Short mmCIF file of N, CA and C in Angstrom, two decimals:
data_model
loop_
_atom_site.label_atom_id
_atom_site.label_comp_id
_atom_site.label_asym_id
_atom_site.label_seq_id
_atom_site.Cartn_x
_atom_site.Cartn_y
_atom_site.Cartn_z
N GLN A 1 149.77 212.75 227.09
CA GLN A 1 150.99 213.36 227.60
C GLN A 1 151.35 214.93 226.55
N VAL A 2 150.92 214.45 225.92
CA VAL A 2 150.93 215.56 224.75
C VAL A 2 150.96 217.38 225.29
N GLN A 3 152.21 218.04 225.03
CA GLN A 3 151.74 219.07 226.13
C GLN A 3 152.51 220.46 224.97
N LEU A 4 151.97 221.90 224.58
CA LEU A 4 152.18 222.75 223.98
C LEU A 4 152.08 223.43 225.18
N VAL A 5 153.43 224.29 225.46
CA VAL A 5 153.46 225.27 226.57
C VAL A 5 153.85 226.42 226.35
N GLU A 6 153.47 227.48 225.89
CA GLU A 6 153.81 228.78 225.45
C GLU A 6 154.17 229.68 226.55
N SER A 7 155.23 230.59 225.89
CA SER A 7 155.94 231.77 226.82
C SER A 7 156.03 232.45 226.37
N GLY A 8 156.06 233.80 226.82
CA GLY A 8 157.05 235.09 226.23
C GLY A 8 156.45 236.28 225.55
N GLY A 9 154.68 236.05 226.13
CA GLY A 9 153.84 236.94 225.99
C GLY A 9 153.77 238.16 227.22
N GLY A 10 153.43 239.29 226.98
CA GLY A 10 153.38 240.48 228.00
C GLY A 10 152.76 241.62 227.23
N LEU A 11 153.27 242.83 227.77
CA LEU A 11 152.71 243.94 227.56
C LEU A 11 154.11 245.06 227.17
N VAL A 12 153.53 245.70 225.90
CA VAL A 12 154.61 245.99 225.15
C VAL A 12 154.31 247.23 224.34
N GLN A 13 154.79 248.30 224.16
CA GLN A 13 154.30 249.20 223.46
C GLN A 13 154.34 248.74 221.83
N PRO A 14 153.78 249.99 221.30
CA PRO A 14 153.54 249.97 219.40
C PRO A 14 154.94 249.60 219.14
N GLY A 15 155.32 249.08 218.17
CA GLY A 15 156.32 249.35 217.48
C GLY A 15 157.72 248.19 218.06
N GLY A 16 157.34 247.76 219.33
CA GLY A 16 158.40 246.96 220.38
C GLY A 16 158.07 245.82 219.36
N SER A 17 159.13 245.26 220.43
CA SER A 17 159.40 243.40 219.60
C SER A 17 158.68 242.80 221.18
N LEU A 18 158.30 241.10 220.94
CA LEU A 18 158.16 240.34 221.65
C LEU A 18 158.64 238.98 220.86
N ARG A 19 159.34 238.08 221.75
CA ARG A 19 159.73 236.42 220.91
C ARG A 19 158.63 235.50 221.77
N LEU A 20 158.17 234.84 221.30
CA LEU A 20 156.99 233.63 222.12
C LEU A 20 157.65 232.63 222.02
N SER A 21 157.82 231.57 222.34
CA SER A 21 158.26 230.32 222.58
C SER A 21 157.29 229.55 222.61
N CYS A 22 157.29 228.17 222.21
CA CYS A 22 156.54 226.75 222.11
C CYS A 22 157.20 225.88 222.37
N ALA A 23 157.00 225.64 223.42
CA ALA A 23 158.00 223.42 224.38
C ALA A 23 157.19 222.49 223.76
N ALA A 24 157.31 221.50 222.84
CA ALA A 24 156.60 220.94 222.75
C ALA A 24 156.52 219.13 223.07
N SER A 25 156.39 218.91 223.76
CA SER A 25 156.31 217.33 224.32
C SER A 25 155.50 216.36 224.14
N GLY A 26 155.82 214.80 223.72
CA GLY A 26 154.71 214.11 223.42
C GLY A 26 154.31 213.58 222.29
N ILE A 27 155.12 214.41 221.38
CA ILE A 27 155.03 214.19 219.93
C ILE A 27 156.66 214.24 219.47
N VAL A 28 156.34 213.34 218.06
CA VAL A 28 157.47 213.38 217.11
C VAL A 28 157.38 214.70 216.50
N PHE A 29 158.34 215.46 216.75
CA PHE A 29 158.53 216.96 216.37
C PHE A 29 158.17 217.12 215.54
N SER A 30 159.21 216.22 214.10
CA SER A 30 159.41 216.07 213.30
C SER A 30 158.23 215.69 211.98
N ASN A 31 156.84 215.06 212.89
CA ASN A 31 155.89 214.57 212.38
C ASN A 31 154.90 216.05 211.67
N TYR A 32 154.88 216.84 212.40
CA TYR A 32 153.92 217.79 212.98
C TYR A 32 154.57 219.31 212.09
N ARG A 33 153.25 220.09 211.53
CA ARG A 33 153.51 221.36 211.05
C ARG A 33 153.24 222.22 212.47
N MET A 34 153.98 222.93 212.54
CA MET A 34 154.22 223.80 213.58
C MET A 34 153.74 225.11 213.07
N GLY A 35 152.62 225.82 214.22
CA GLY A 35 152.27 227.19 213.40
C GLY A 35 151.75 228.00 215.15
N TRP A 36 151.32 229.12 214.73
CA TRP A 36 151.10 230.16 215.54
C TRP A 36 149.56 230.47 215.44
N TYR A 37 148.75 231.16 216.24
CA TYR A 37 147.61 231.25 216.01
C TYR A 37 147.13 232.09 217.12
N ARG A 38 145.69 233.11 216.88
CA ARG A 38 145.70 234.35 217.52
C ARG A 38 144.15 234.70 217.66
N GLN A 39 144.01 234.46 218.70
CA GLN A 39 142.22 234.78 219.02
C GLN A 39 141.92 236.37 219.93
N ALA A 40 141.96 237.01 219.59
CA ALA A 40 141.27 238.87 219.93
C ALA A 40 139.93 238.02 221.01
N PRO A 41 139.68 239.21 221.51
CA PRO A 41 138.13 239.37 222.32
C PRO A 41 136.82 239.61 220.82
N GLY A 42 136.36 238.65 221.10
CA GLY A 42 135.02 238.74 219.88
C GLY A 42 135.14 238.67 218.54
N ARG A 43 136.60 237.42 218.27
CA ARG A 43 136.92 237.44 217.20
C ARG A 43 137.36 236.05 216.92
N GLN A 44 137.44 235.68 216.12
CA GLN A 44 137.49 233.78 215.89
C GLN A 44 138.83 234.11 215.97
N ARG A 45 139.54 232.79 216.55
CA ARG A 45 140.94 232.47 216.12
C ARG A 45 141.26 232.38 214.75
N GLU A 46 142.76 233.02 214.09
CA GLU A 46 142.97 233.78 213.43
C GLU A 46 144.97 232.58 213.34
N LEU A 47 144.98 232.06 211.60
CA LEU A 47 146.33 231.65 211.54
C LEU A 47 147.29 233.13 211.96
N VAL A 48 148.39 232.74 212.39
CA VAL A 48 149.03 233.61 212.24
C VAL A 48 150.27 232.86 211.20
N ALA A 49 150.76 232.16 211.65
CA ALA A 49 152.34 231.76 211.13
C ALA A 49 152.24 230.05 211.46
N THR A 50 152.68 229.49 210.21
CA THR A 50 153.07 228.06 210.11
C THR A 50 154.05 227.83 209.86
N ILE A 51 154.89 226.55 210.11
CA ILE A 51 156.29 226.22 209.51
C ILE A 51 155.90 224.59 209.88
N THR A 52 156.81 223.92 208.53
CA THR A 52 156.93 223.04 208.08
C THR A 52 158.21 222.16 208.71
N SER A 53 158.28 220.89 208.77
CA SER A 53 159.26 220.39 209.17
C SER A 53 160.45 220.67 208.72
N SER A 54 160.81 221.03 206.99
CA SER A 54 161.81 221.31 206.34
C SER A 54 161.83 223.28 206.63
N THR A 55 161.24 223.48 207.03
CA THR A 55 161.21 225.17 207.47
C THR A 55 160.45 225.64 206.40
N SER A 56 159.37 225.35 205.49
CA SER A 56 158.97 226.50 204.60
C SER A 56 157.53 226.82 205.66
N THR A 57 158.03 228.72 205.11
CA THR A 57 156.96 229.02 206.13
C THR A 57 155.39 229.92 205.23
N ASN A 58 154.63 230.31 206.09
CA ASN A 58 153.61 230.67 205.72
C ASN A 58 152.81 231.69 206.54
N TYR A 59 152.84 232.61 206.19
CA TYR A 59 152.05 233.85 207.09
C TYR A 59 151.15 234.65 206.66
N ALA A 60 150.12 235.01 207.81
CA ALA A 60 148.77 235.60 207.58
C ALA A 60 149.33 237.45 207.06
N ASP A 61 148.33 237.93 206.00
CA ASP A 61 148.98 238.85 205.80
C ASP A 61 149.37 239.83 206.01
N SER A 62 148.62 239.98 207.30
CA SER A 62 148.51 241.03 208.29
C SER A 62 149.62 241.46 209.13
N VAL A 63 150.51 239.86 209.28
CA VAL A 63 151.79 240.07 209.79
C VAL A 63 153.09 239.96 208.50
N LYS A 64 152.91 239.54 208.01
CA LYS A 64 153.80 238.99 207.05
C LYS A 64 155.09 240.28 206.90
N GLY A 65 156.35 240.13 206.88
CA GLY A 65 157.23 240.96 207.15
C GLY A 65 157.33 241.48 208.40
N ARG A 66 156.62 241.11 209.17
CA ARG A 66 157.31 241.80 210.94
C ARG A 66 156.99 240.69 211.47
N PHE A 67 156.82 239.44 211.47
CA PHE A 67 156.69 238.51 212.27
C PHE A 67 157.44 237.19 211.54
N THR A 68 158.50 236.45 212.62
CA THR A 68 158.84 235.44 212.00
C THR A 68 159.02 233.94 212.90
N ILE A 69 158.61 232.79 211.68
CA ILE A 69 158.74 231.71 213.07
C ILE A 69 159.50 230.90 212.45
N SER A 70 160.04 230.46 213.79
CA SER A 70 161.17 230.02 213.31
C SER A 70 160.85 228.36 214.17
N ARG A 71 161.73 227.33 213.39
CA ARG A 71 161.71 225.62 214.85
C ARG A 71 163.06 225.46 215.17
N ASP A 72 163.54 224.68 216.15
CA ASP A 72 164.29 224.36 216.74
C ASP A 72 164.19 222.53 217.39
N SER A 73 164.75 221.81 216.13
CA SER A 73 164.01 220.29 216.40
C SER A 73 164.90 219.56 217.05
N ALA A 74 166.07 220.33 217.22
CA ALA A 74 166.84 219.71 218.65
C ALA A 74 166.37 219.78 219.81
N LYS A 75 165.29 221.30 220.45
CA LYS A 75 164.81 221.30 221.60
C LYS A 75 163.03 221.07 220.93
N SER A 76 162.81 220.64 219.93
CA SER A 76 161.16 220.59 219.93
C SER A 76 160.88 222.30 219.86
N MET A 77 161.05 223.31 219.84
CA MET A 77 160.84 224.45 219.85
C MET A 77 160.51 225.00 218.97
N VAL A 78 159.12 225.66 219.46
CA VAL A 78 158.92 226.52 217.72
C VAL A 78 158.68 228.16 219.09
N TYR A 79 159.38 229.18 218.12
CA TYR A 79 159.32 230.74 217.94
C TYR A 79 158.92 231.36 216.96
N LEU A 80 158.14 232.47 217.74
CA LEU A 80 157.52 233.63 216.79
C LEU A 80 158.50 234.85 217.26
N GLN A 81 159.23 235.19 216.67
CA GLN A 81 159.47 236.52 216.79
C GLN A 81 158.77 237.84 215.66
N MET A 82 158.10 238.73 216.80
CA MET A 82 157.20 239.45 216.91
C MET A 82 157.82 241.39 216.45
N ASN A 83 158.24 241.79 215.63
CA ASN A 83 158.85 242.72 215.42
C ASN A 83 157.28 243.99 215.26
N SER A 84 157.82 245.65 215.78
CA SER A 84 157.18 246.46 214.66
C SER A 84 155.36 246.30 215.25
N LEU A 85 155.31 245.84 216.15
CA LEU A 85 154.37 245.56 216.87
C LEU A 85 153.01 246.54 217.03
N LYS A 86 151.82 246.33 216.61
CA LYS A 86 150.56 247.24 216.82
C LYS A 86 149.44 246.64 217.29
N PRO A 87 148.80 247.67 217.74
CA PRO A 87 147.55 247.23 218.74
C PRO A 87 146.63 246.22 218.19
N GLU A 88 146.67 246.01 217.44
CA GLU A 88 146.22 244.93 216.86
C GLU A 88 146.32 243.99 216.32
N ASP A 89 147.80 243.43 216.58
CA ASP A 89 148.79 242.39 217.13
C ASP A 89 147.82 242.11 218.45
N THR A 90 147.33 242.70 219.00
CA THR A 90 146.78 242.07 221.01
C THR A 90 145.49 241.17 220.22
N ALA A 91 145.80 239.91 221.65
CA ALA A 91 145.70 238.92 221.29
C ALA A 91 146.33 238.13 222.37
N VAL A 92 145.48 236.86 222.20
CA VAL A 92 145.65 235.42 223.00
C VAL A 92 146.49 234.80 221.96
N TYR A 93 147.88 234.09 222.20
CA TYR A 93 148.31 233.65 220.98
C TYR A 93 148.68 232.00 221.54
N PHE A 94 148.52 230.91 220.10
CA PHE A 94 147.71 229.82 220.70
C PHE A 94 149.11 229.20 219.61
N CYS A 95 149.82 228.24 220.25
CA CYS A 95 151.01 227.02 219.75
C CYS A 95 149.92 226.05 218.77
N ASN A 96 150.07 225.73 217.97
CA ASN A 96 149.68 224.65 217.25
C ASN A 96 150.64 223.43 216.50
N ALA A 97 149.58 222.25 216.59
CA ALA A 97 151.28 221.00 216.73
C ALA A 97 149.78 220.50 214.98
N ASN A 98 150.05 220.14 213.95
CA ASN A 98 149.63 219.75 213.09
C ASN A 98 149.82 218.39 212.41
N TRP A 99 148.87 217.60 212.83
CA TRP A 99 149.82 216.07 211.60
C TRP A 99 150.38 216.22 210.28
N ARG A 100 151.29 216.05 210.05
CA ARG A 100 151.65 216.40 208.55
C ARG A 100 151.36 214.99 207.39
N TYR A 101 150.82 213.98 208.00
CA TYR A 101 150.24 212.61 207.21
C TYR A 101 148.80 212.73 206.72
N GLY A 102 147.82 213.54 207.72
CA GLY A 102 146.83 213.02 207.53
C GLY A 102 145.73 213.78 208.53
N ILE A 103 144.93 213.42 208.46
CA ILE A 103 143.65 214.68 208.99
C ILE A 103 143.74 213.74 210.47
N ARG A 104 143.90 214.55 211.81
CA ARG A 104 143.90 214.08 213.24
C ARG A 104 143.62 215.45 213.56
N PRO A 105 143.23 215.17 215.23
CA PRO A 105 142.82 216.33 215.64
C PRO A 105 144.16 217.32 215.69
N ASP A 106 144.50 218.58 216.07
CA ASP A 106 145.60 219.47 216.48
C ASP A 106 145.41 219.50 217.41
N TYR A 107 146.83 219.91 218.34
CA TYR A 107 147.32 219.61 219.62
C TYR A 107 146.98 221.21 219.24
N TRP A 108 147.05 221.42 220.87
CA TRP A 108 147.05 223.37 220.96
C TRP A 108 147.54 223.29 222.56
N GLY A 109 148.28 224.41 222.65
CA GLY A 109 148.96 224.86 223.96
C GLY A 109 147.46 225.84 224.72
N GLN A 110 148.20 226.39 225.94
CA GLN A 110 147.02 227.09 226.73
C GLN A 110 146.72 228.39 226.41
N GLY A 111 147.90 229.37 225.21
CA GLY A 111 147.83 230.43 225.06
C GLY A 111 148.60 231.23 225.82
N THR A 112 149.36 232.37 225.39
CA THR A 112 149.95 233.47 226.07
C THR A 112 149.54 234.69 225.31
N GLN A 113 148.83 235.70 226.44
CA GLN A 113 148.66 236.94 226.51
C GLN A 113 149.82 238.25 225.80
N VAL A 114 149.26 238.50 224.83
CA VAL A 114 150.31 239.63 224.20
C VAL A 114 149.38 240.90 224.06
N THR A 115 149.50 242.06 224.59
CA THR A 115 149.29 242.96 224.11
C THR A 115 150.01 244.35 224.00
N VAL A 116 149.43 245.15 223.25
CA VAL A 116 150.46 245.86 222.17
C VAL A 116 149.77 247.27 222.85
N SER A 117 150.23 247.97 223.80
CA SER A 117 149.23 249.45 223.89
C SER A 117 150.51 250.49 224.68
N SER A 118 150.28 251.50 224.15
CA SER A 118 151.20 252.67 224.99
C SER A 118 150.79 253.09 226.04
#
């Protein structure tokens, strides 16, 4: 019954902004490092950003300074604020939950499409 449900994707112009949301259910939210990954056509899924329960963050170099990941423990929500979007950011964005105490299969959302184009 674990679910990660993304929302907020869409079509934006270069330089624009989007805020992605991920609603987590069926997990003890504080036990997971949360993250956003993305996958463009013909490419591997790549890390975008992660955030621990203590709000330590990590970003891919390609998005550093433009994207901000955050989490709301009361709502079990994860967000990705994306500013100064570029066409290269076009991808399906996936929410991820990673067990903090050991090796377990990660949980993944269904993905939300982000398209940056004029």
